[in-house]
Coordinates of C-alpha atoms in Angstrom, one line a residue:
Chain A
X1 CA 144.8 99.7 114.5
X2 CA 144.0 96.1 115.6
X3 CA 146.5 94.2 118.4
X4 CA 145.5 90.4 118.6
X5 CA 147.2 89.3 121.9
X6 CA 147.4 85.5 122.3
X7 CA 143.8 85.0 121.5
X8 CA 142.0 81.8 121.9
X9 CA 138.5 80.5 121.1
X10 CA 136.7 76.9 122.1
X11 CA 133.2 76.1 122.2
X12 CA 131.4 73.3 124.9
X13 CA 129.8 70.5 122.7
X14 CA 128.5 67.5 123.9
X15 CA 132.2 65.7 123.2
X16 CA 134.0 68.4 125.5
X17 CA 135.5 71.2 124.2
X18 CA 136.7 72.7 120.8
X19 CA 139.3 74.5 120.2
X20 CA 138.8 76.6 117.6
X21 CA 141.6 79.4 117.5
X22 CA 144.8 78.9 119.2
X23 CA 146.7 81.3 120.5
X24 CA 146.8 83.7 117.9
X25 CA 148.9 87.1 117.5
X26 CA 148.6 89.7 115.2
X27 CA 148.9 93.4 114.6
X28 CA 147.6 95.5 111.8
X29 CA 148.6 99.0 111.3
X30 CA 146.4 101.4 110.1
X31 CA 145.9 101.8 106.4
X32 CA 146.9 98.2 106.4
X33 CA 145.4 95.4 103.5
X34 CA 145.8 92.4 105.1
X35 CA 144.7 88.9 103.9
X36 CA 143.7 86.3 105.8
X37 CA 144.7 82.8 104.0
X38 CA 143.5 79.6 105.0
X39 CA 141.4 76.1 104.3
X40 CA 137.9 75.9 105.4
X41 CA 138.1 75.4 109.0
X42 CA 141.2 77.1 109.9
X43 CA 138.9 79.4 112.2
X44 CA 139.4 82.3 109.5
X45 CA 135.8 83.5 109.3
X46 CA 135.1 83.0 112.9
X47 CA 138.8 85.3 113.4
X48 CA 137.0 88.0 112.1
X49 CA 133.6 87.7 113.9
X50 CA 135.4 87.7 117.4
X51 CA 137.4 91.3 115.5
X52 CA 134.0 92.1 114.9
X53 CA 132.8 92.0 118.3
X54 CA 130.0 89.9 117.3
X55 CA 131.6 86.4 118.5
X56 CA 133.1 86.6 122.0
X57 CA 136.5 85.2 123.0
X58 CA 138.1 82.3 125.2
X59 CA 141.0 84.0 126.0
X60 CA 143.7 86.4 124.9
X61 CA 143.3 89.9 123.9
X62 CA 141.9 92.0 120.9
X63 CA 142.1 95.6 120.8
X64 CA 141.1 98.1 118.6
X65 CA 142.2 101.2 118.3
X66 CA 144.0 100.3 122.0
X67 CA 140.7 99.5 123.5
X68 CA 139.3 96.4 124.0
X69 CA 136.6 94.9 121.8
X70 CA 133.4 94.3 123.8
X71 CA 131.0 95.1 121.1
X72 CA 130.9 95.5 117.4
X73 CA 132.9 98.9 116.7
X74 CA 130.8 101.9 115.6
X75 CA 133.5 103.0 113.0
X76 CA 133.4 99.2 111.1
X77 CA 132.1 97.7 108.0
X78 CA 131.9 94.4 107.5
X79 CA 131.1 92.4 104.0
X80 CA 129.5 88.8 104.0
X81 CA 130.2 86.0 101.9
X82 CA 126.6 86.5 100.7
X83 CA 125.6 89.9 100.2
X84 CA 123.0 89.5 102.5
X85 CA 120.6 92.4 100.3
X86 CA 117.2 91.9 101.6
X87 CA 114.4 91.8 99.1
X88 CA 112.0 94.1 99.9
X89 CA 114.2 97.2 100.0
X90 CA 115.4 98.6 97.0
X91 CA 119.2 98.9 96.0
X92 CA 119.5 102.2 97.6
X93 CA 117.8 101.5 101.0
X94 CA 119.9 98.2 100.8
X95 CA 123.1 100.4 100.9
X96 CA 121.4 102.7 103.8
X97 CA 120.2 100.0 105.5
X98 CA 123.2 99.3 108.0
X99 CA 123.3 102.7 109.7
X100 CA 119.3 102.9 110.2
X101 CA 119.8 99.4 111.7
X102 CA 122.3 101.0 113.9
X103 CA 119.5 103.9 114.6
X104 CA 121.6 106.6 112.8
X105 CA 119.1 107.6 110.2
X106 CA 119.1 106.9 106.6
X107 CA 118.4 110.5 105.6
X108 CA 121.7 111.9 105.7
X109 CA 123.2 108.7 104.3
X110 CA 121.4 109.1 101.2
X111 CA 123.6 110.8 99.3
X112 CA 127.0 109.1 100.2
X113 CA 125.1 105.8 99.0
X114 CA 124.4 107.7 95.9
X115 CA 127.3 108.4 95.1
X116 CA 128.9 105.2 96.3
X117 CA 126.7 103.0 93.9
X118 CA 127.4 105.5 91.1
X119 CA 131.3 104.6 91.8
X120 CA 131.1 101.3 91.8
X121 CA 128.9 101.8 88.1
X122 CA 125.2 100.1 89.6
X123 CA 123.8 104.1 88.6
X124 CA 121.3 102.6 87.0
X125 CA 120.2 100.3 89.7
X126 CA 119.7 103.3 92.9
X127 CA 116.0 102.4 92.8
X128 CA 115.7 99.1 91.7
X129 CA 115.5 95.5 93.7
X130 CA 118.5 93.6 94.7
X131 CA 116.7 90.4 92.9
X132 CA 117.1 92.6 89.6
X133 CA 120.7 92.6 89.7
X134 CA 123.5 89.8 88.9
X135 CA 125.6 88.1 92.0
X136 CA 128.6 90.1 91.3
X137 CA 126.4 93.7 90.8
X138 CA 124.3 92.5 94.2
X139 CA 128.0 92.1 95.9
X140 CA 128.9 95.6 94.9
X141 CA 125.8 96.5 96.6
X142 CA 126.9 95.2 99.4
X143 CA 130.3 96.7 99.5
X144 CA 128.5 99.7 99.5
X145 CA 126.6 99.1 102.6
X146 CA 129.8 98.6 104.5
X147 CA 131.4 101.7 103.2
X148 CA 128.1 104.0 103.2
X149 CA 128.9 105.6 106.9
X150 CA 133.0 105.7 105.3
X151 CA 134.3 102.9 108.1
X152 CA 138.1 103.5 109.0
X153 CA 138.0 99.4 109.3
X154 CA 136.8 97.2 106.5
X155 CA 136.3 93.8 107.6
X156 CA 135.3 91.6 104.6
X157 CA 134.6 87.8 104.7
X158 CA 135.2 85.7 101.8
X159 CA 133.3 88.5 99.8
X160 CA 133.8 87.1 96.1
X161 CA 133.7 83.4 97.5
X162 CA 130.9 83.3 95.4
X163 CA 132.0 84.7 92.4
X164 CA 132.5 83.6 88.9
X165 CA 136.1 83.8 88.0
X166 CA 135.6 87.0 85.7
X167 CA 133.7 89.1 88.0
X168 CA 135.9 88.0 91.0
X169 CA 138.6 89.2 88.7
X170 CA 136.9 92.2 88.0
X171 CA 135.7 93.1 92.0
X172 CA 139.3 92.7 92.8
X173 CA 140.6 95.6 90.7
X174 CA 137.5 97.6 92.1
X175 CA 138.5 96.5 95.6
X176 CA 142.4 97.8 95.0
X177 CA 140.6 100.8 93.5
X178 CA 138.9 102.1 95.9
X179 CA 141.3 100.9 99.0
X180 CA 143.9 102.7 96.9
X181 CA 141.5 106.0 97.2
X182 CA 140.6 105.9 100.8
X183 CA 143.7 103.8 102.3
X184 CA 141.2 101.8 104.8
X185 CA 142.3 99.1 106.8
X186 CA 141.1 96.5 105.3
X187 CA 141.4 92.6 106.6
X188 CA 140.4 90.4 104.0
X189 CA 139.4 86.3 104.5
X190 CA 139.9 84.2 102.1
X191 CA 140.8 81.1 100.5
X192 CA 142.4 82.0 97.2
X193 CA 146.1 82.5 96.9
X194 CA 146.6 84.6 93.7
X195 CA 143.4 86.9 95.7
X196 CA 145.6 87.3 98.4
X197 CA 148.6 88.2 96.7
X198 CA 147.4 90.5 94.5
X199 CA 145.5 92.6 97.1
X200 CA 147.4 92.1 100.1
X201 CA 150.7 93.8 101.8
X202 CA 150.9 90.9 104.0
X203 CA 149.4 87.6 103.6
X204 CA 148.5 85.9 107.1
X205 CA 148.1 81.9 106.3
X206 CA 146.1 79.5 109.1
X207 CA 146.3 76.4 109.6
X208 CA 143.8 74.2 110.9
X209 CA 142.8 72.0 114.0
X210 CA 143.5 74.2 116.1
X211 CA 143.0 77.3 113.8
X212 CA 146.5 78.9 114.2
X213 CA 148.8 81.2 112.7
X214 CA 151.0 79.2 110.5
X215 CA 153.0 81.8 108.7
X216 CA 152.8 85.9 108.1
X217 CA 154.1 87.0 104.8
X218 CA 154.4 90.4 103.5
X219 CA 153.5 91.1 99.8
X220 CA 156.4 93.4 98.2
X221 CA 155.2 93.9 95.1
X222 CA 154.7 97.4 94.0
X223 CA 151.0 99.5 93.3
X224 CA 148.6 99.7 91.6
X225 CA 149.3 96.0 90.3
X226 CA 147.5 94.8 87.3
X227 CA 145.9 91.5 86.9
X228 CA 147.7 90.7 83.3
X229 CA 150.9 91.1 86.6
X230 CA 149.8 87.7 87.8
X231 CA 152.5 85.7 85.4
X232 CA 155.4 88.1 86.4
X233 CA 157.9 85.6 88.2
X234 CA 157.8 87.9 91.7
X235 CA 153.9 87.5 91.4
X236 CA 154.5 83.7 91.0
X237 CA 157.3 84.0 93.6
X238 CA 155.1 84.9 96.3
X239 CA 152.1 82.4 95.1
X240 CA 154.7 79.8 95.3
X241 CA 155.6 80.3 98.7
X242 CA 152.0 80.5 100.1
X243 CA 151.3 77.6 98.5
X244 CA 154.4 75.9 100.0
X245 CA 153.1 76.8 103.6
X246 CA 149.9 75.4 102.7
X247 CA 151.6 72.1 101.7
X248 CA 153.9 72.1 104.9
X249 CA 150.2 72.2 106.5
X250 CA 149.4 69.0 104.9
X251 CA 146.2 71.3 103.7
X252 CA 147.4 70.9 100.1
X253 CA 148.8 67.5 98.6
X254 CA 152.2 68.3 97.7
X255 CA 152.4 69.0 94.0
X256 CA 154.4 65.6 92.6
X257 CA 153.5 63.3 90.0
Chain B
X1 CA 96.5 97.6 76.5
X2 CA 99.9 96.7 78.5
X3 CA 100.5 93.0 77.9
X4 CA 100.1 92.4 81.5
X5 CA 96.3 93.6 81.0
X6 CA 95.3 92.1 78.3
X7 CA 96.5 88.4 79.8
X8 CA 94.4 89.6 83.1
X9 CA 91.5 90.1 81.0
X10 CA 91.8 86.9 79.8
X11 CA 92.1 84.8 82.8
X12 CA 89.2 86.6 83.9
X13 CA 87.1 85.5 80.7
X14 CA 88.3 82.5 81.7
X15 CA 86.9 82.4 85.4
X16 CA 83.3 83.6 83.7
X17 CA 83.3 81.0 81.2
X18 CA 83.8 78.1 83.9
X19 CA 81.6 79.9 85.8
X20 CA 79.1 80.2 83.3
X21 CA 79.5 76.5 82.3
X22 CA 79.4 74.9 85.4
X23 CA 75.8 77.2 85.7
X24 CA 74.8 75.8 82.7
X25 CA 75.4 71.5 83.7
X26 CA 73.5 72.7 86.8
X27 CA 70.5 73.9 84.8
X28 CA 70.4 71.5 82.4
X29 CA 70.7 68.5 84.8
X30 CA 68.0 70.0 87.1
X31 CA 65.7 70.3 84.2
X32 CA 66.9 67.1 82.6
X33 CA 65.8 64.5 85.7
X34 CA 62.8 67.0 86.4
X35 CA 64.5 67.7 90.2
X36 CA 62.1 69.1 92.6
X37 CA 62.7 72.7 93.6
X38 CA 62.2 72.0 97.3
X39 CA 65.3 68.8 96.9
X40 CA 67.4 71.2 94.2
X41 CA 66.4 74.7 92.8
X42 CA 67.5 75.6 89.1
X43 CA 69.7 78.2 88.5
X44 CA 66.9 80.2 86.6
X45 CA 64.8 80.0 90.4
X46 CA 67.7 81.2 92.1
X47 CA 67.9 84.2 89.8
X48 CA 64.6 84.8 90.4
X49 CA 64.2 84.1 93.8
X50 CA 67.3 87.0 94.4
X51 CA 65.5 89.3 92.3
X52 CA 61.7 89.1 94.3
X53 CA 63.5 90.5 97.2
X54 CA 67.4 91.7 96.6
X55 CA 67.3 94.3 98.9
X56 CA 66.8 91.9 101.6
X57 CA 69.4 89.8 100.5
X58 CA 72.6 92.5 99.9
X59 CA 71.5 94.0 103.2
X60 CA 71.7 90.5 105.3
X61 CA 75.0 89.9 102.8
X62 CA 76.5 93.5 103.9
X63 CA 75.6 92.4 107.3
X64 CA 77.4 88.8 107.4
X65 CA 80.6 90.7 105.2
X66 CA 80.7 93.0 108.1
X67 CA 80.7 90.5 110.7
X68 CA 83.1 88.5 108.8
X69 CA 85.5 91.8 108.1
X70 CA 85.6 93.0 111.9
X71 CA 86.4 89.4 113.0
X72 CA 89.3 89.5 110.3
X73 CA 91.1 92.4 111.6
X74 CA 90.6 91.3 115.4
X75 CA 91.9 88.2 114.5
X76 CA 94.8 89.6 112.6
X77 CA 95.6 92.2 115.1
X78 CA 95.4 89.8 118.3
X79 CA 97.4 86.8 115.6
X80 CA 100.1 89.0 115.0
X81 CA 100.9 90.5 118.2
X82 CA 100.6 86.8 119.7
X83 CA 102.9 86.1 117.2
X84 CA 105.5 88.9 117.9
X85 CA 105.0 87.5 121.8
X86 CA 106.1 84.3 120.9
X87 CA 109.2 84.8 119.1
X88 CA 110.5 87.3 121.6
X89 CA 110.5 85.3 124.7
X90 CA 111.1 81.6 125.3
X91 CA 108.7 81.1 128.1
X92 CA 105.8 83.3 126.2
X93 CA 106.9 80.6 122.8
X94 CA 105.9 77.6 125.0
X95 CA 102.7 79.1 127.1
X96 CA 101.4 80.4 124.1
X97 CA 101.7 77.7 121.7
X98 CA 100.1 74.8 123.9
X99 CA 97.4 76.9 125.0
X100 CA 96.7 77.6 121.5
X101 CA 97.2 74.5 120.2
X102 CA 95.1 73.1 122.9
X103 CA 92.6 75.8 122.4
X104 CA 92.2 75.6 119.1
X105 CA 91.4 71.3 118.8
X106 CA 88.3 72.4 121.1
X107 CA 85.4 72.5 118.2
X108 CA 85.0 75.8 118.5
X109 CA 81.5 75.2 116.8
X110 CA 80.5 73.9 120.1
X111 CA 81.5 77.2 121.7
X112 CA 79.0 79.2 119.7
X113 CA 76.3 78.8 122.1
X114 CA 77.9 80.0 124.7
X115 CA 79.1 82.9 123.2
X116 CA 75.2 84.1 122.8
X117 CA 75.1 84.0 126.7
X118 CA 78.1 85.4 126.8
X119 CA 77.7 88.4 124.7
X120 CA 74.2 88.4 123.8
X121 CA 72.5 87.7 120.1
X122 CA 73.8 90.9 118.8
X123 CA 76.8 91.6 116.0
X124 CA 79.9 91.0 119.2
X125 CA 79.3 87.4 119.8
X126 CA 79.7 86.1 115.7
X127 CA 82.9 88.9 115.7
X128 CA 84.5 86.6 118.8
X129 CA 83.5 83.6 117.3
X130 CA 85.1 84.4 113.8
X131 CA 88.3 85.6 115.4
X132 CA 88.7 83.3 117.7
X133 CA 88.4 80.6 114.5
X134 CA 90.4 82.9 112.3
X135 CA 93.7 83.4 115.2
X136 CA 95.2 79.8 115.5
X137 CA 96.7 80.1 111.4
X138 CA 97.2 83.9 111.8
X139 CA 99.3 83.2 114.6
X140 CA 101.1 79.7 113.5
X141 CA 102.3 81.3 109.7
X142 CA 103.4 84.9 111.2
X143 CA 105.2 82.2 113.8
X144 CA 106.8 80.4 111.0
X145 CA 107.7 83.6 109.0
X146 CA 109.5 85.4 112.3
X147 CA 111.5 82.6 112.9
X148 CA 112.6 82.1 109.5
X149 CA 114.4 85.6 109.3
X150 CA 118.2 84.9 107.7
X151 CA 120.5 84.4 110.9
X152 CA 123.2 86.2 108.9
X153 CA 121.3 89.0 108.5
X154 CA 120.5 89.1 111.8
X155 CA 124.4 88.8 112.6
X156 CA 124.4 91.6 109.5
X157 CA 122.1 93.9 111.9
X158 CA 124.0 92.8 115.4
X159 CA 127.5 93.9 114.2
X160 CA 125.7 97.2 113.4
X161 CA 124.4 97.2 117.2
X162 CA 120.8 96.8 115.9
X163 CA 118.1 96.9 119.1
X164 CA 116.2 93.8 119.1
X165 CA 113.2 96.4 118.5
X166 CA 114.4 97.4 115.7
X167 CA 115.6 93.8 114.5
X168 CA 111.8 92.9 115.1
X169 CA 110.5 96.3 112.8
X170 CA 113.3 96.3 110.2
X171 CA 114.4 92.6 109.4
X172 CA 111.8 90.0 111.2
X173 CA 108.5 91.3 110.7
X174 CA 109.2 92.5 106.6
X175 CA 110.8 88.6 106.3
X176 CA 107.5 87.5 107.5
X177 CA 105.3 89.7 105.7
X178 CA 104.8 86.6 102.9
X179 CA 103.9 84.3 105.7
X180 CA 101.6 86.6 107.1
X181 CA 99.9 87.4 103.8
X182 CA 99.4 83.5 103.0
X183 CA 98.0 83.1 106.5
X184 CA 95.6 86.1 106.4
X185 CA 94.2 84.7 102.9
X186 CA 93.2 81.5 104.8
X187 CA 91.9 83.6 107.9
X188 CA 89.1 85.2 105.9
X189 CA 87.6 82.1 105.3
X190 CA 87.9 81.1 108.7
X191 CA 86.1 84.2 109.8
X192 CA 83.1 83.7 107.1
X193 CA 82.4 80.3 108.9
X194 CA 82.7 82.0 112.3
X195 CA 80.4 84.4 111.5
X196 CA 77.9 82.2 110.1
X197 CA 78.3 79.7 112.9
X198 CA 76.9 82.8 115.1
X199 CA 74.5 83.4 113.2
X200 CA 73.2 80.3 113.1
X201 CA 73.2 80.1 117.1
X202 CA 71.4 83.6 117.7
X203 CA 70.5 86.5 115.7
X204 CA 67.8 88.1 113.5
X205 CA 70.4 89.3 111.0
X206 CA 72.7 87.5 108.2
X207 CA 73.4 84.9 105.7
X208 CA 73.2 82.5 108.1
X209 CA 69.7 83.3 109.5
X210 CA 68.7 83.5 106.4
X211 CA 69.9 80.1 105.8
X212 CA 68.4 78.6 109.2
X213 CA 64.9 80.1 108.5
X214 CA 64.9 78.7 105.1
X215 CA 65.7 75.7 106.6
X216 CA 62.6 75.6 109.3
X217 CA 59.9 76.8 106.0
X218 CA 62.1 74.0 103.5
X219 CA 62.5 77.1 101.4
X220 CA 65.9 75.5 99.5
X221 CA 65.7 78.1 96.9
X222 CA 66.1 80.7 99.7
X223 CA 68.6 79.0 101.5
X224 CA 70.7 78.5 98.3
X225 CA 70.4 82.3 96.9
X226 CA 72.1 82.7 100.6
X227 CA 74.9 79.9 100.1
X228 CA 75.6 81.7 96.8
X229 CA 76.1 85.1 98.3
X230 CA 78.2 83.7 100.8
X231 CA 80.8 82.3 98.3
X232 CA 80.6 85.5 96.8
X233 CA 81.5 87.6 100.1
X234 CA 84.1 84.8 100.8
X235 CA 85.6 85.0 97.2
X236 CA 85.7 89.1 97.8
X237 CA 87.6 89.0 101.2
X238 CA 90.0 86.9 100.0
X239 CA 91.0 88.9 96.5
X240 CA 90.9 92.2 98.8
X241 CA 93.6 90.4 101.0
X242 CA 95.4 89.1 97.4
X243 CA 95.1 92.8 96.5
X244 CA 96.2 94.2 99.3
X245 CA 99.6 91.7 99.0
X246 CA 100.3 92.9 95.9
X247 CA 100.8 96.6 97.4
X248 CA 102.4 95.3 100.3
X249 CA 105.0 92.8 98.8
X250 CA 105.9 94.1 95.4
X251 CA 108.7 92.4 95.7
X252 CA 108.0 88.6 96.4
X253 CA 108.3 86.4 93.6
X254 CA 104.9 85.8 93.0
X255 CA 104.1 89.7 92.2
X256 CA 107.5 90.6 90.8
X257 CA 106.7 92.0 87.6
X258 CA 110.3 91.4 85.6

């Protein structure tokens, strides 16, 4: 679905240049829930904007779907870390507004968005105002709006960064839900490590200055998992070794009295 | 009665009561020190100065509201699409901006007489005049408002391969809409002075020459019964504009209803 060959990012500023990714390699098969897992800085958002096509690249390669990325992909949706709903449109043209941005119409969206927002329980919100609605309802919103034109890739960026722990809780079941139903790609940032395990078949952790790969780690545990799973020992297991990667960083303080 | 009524027709008993009041200190005081009519007419003479003659005074009001109202739109239509110039292109930003802000520190009182040998004494030359006062805000808050779009909704609409067209229809110019309402509430009074500035330079017609032939006979009672209906055509354009906003932006704060 998505080959990362060697790529590299830097940026010109006034000191020379930046390098921002290094030299980073990935592939993610189709159907694939992969989580991206790193401080802030390791590069992780700015990874998925160059996936996205809307941040270009130094060097190195990215395909999708074998073809280069040059632009963002028609067959993509991505989630913000702010839901990015605009006030003057109402929930349901909120969730239609990506594909009349993209000139596609909202008319024939309609009812997918419909049916989408019913899913995901904001029924009785279709024709209200994003300002009416809680953080973690406006964030369903905007899930949504990246699955209205059904993507085959889900791009999300620190989506429930925002979150209180409860409703992060309770968007990660929907999330598992839902990618369970329609077995999307989905590559996920973000900087929580029980998140990342208890979505993810593989974790991908970064590490910073230069944002690199520091470690790839597949999640064995099996499906649906349940968030009362998150004291079993091979739940634990797996936290503890993404932590320890995260320490070997020196991004964590190793955990010693 | 809604709740929402009843506390509107409250704050408007509230607006007639201070009106009604300040009416009141004005009579009394002018009765009180035994003012001259020619130095300070009464309320009382200014009621019945309207009434000898009100015809003559709603028409020459109608006239100067009209003046005032086609000088609003032009002003709003040549402000915004300014506006929508300067955001899209660099170059057009700088051109436009120092001209304008050049432009506009002229005292564009002093231009009034030209404009009458420009364009004549008819209704055209107070319509420039008032737009051309009325433009420079239209064009600075719709400025303001464009550029203040959420970059991450922009990046929202570029990784759905958005036209910049469409950017400009669906995300800038709705983010702006507040901006542009704010500005368009100060434009109207901007165009009211335009307008009367014309008519004070040339004309047969208006407030204003109403206000300037008063002047010439020192008929203050006249000249006031005009400077009354002007605050009154000022105070109209500007709750038309606050009534239009509330149709057109339901859903900024200030009009939200929950």
């Amino acid at each position: 679905m998505i080959d990362l060959i060697s790529v590299s990012k830097s940026y010109e500023t006034r000191r020379g240049p930046i390098l921002t990714l290094s030299d980073i390699s990935l592939k993610i098969a189709p159907g694939e829930f992969v989580s991206i897992l790193g401080p802030s800085g390791c590069g992780k958002s700015t990874l998925l904007k160059c996936i996205a096509g809307i941040e270009p690249i130094s060097s190195g390669k990215i395909l999708m779907k074998g073809v280069p990325v040059k632009e963002p992909p028609d067959f993509m949706g991505f989630v913000f870390q702010r839901d990015l709903l605009v006030d003057w449109r109402t929930v349901l043209a909120n969730v239609t507004f990506g594909v009349e941005l993209a000139g596609r119409g909202r008319k024939r969206y309609t009812q997918k968005a419909i049916e989408l927002l019913r899913r995901f329980g904001l029924n009785d919100y279709i024709h209200r105002y994003p300002w009416e609605m809680s953080g973690g309802m406006r964030q369903r919103a905007a899930i949504c709006r990246a699955l209205v034109d059904d993507p085959d890739l889900l791009l999300m960026d620190e989506p429930f960064g925002a979150l209180d722990a409860l409703t992060r809780d309770d968007l990660n079941l929907e999330l598992q839900r839902i990618w369970s139903a329609d077995r999307k790609t989905v590559l996920f940032v973000t900087h929580s490590i029980p998140e990342s395990v208890f979505l993810s078949d593989r974790v991908v952790v970064m590490d910073r200055n230069p944002g690199r790969v520091a470690a790839v780690i597949d999640i064995d545990l099996p499906r649906p998992r349940r968030l009362a799973r998150r004291d079993d020992s091979r739940f634990v297991h797996f936290a503890t070794s993404l932590r320890t990667v995260l320490e070997d960083c020196g991004v964590t303080r190793k955990d010693e009295p | 009665m809604k709740l929402s009524d009843y506390s509107k027709v409250q704050s408007a008993l509230q607006v007639l009561l201070i009106l009604a009041a300040f009416a009141a200190v004005w009579q009394f005081s002018v009765t009180l020190f035994d003012v001259p009519e020619y130095l300070l007419p009464s309320v009382t003479d200014l009621i019945r100065e309207f009434r000898s003659d009100w015809t003559f005074y709603l028409q020459n009001a109608l006239y100067t509201l009209e003046t005032t109202a086609l000088a609003f739109v032009v002003a709003s239509i040549i402000g915004v699409a300014l506006a929508i110039a300067v955001v899209s292109a660099k170059l057009v930003d700088n051109v436009i901006m120092t001209l304008l802000a050049a432009f506009h520190n002229v005292p564009k009182v002093a231009l009034a007489p030209l404009f009458v040998i420009w364009l004549g004494t008819g209704q055209l030359p107070k319509v420039a005049i008032g737009a051309m006062i009325a433009v420079f805000t239209i064009v600075v808050d719709t400025v303001v408002g464009l550029k203040s779009a959420d970059p991450e909704v922009i990046n929202f609409a570029r990784s759905k391969k958005a036209m910049p067209l469409t950017i400009l229809t669906k995300v800038r110019l709705p983010g702006a809409l507040p901006n542009l309402f704010g500005a368009l509430k100060t434009a109207t009074s901007f165009a009211l002075i335009g307008a009367v500035v014309g008519e004070f330079v040339g004309g047969e017609q208006g407030l204003g020459y109403i206000i300037m032939t008063a002047q010439g006979s020192f008929d203050t009672t006249r000249a006031f019964v005009a400077i009354v209906l002007l605050g009154l055509c000022g105070t109209a354009l500007y709750y038309c504009v606050d009534f239009l906003e509330g149709i057109f932006l339901p859903w900024h704060v200030a009009h939200r209803k929950t």
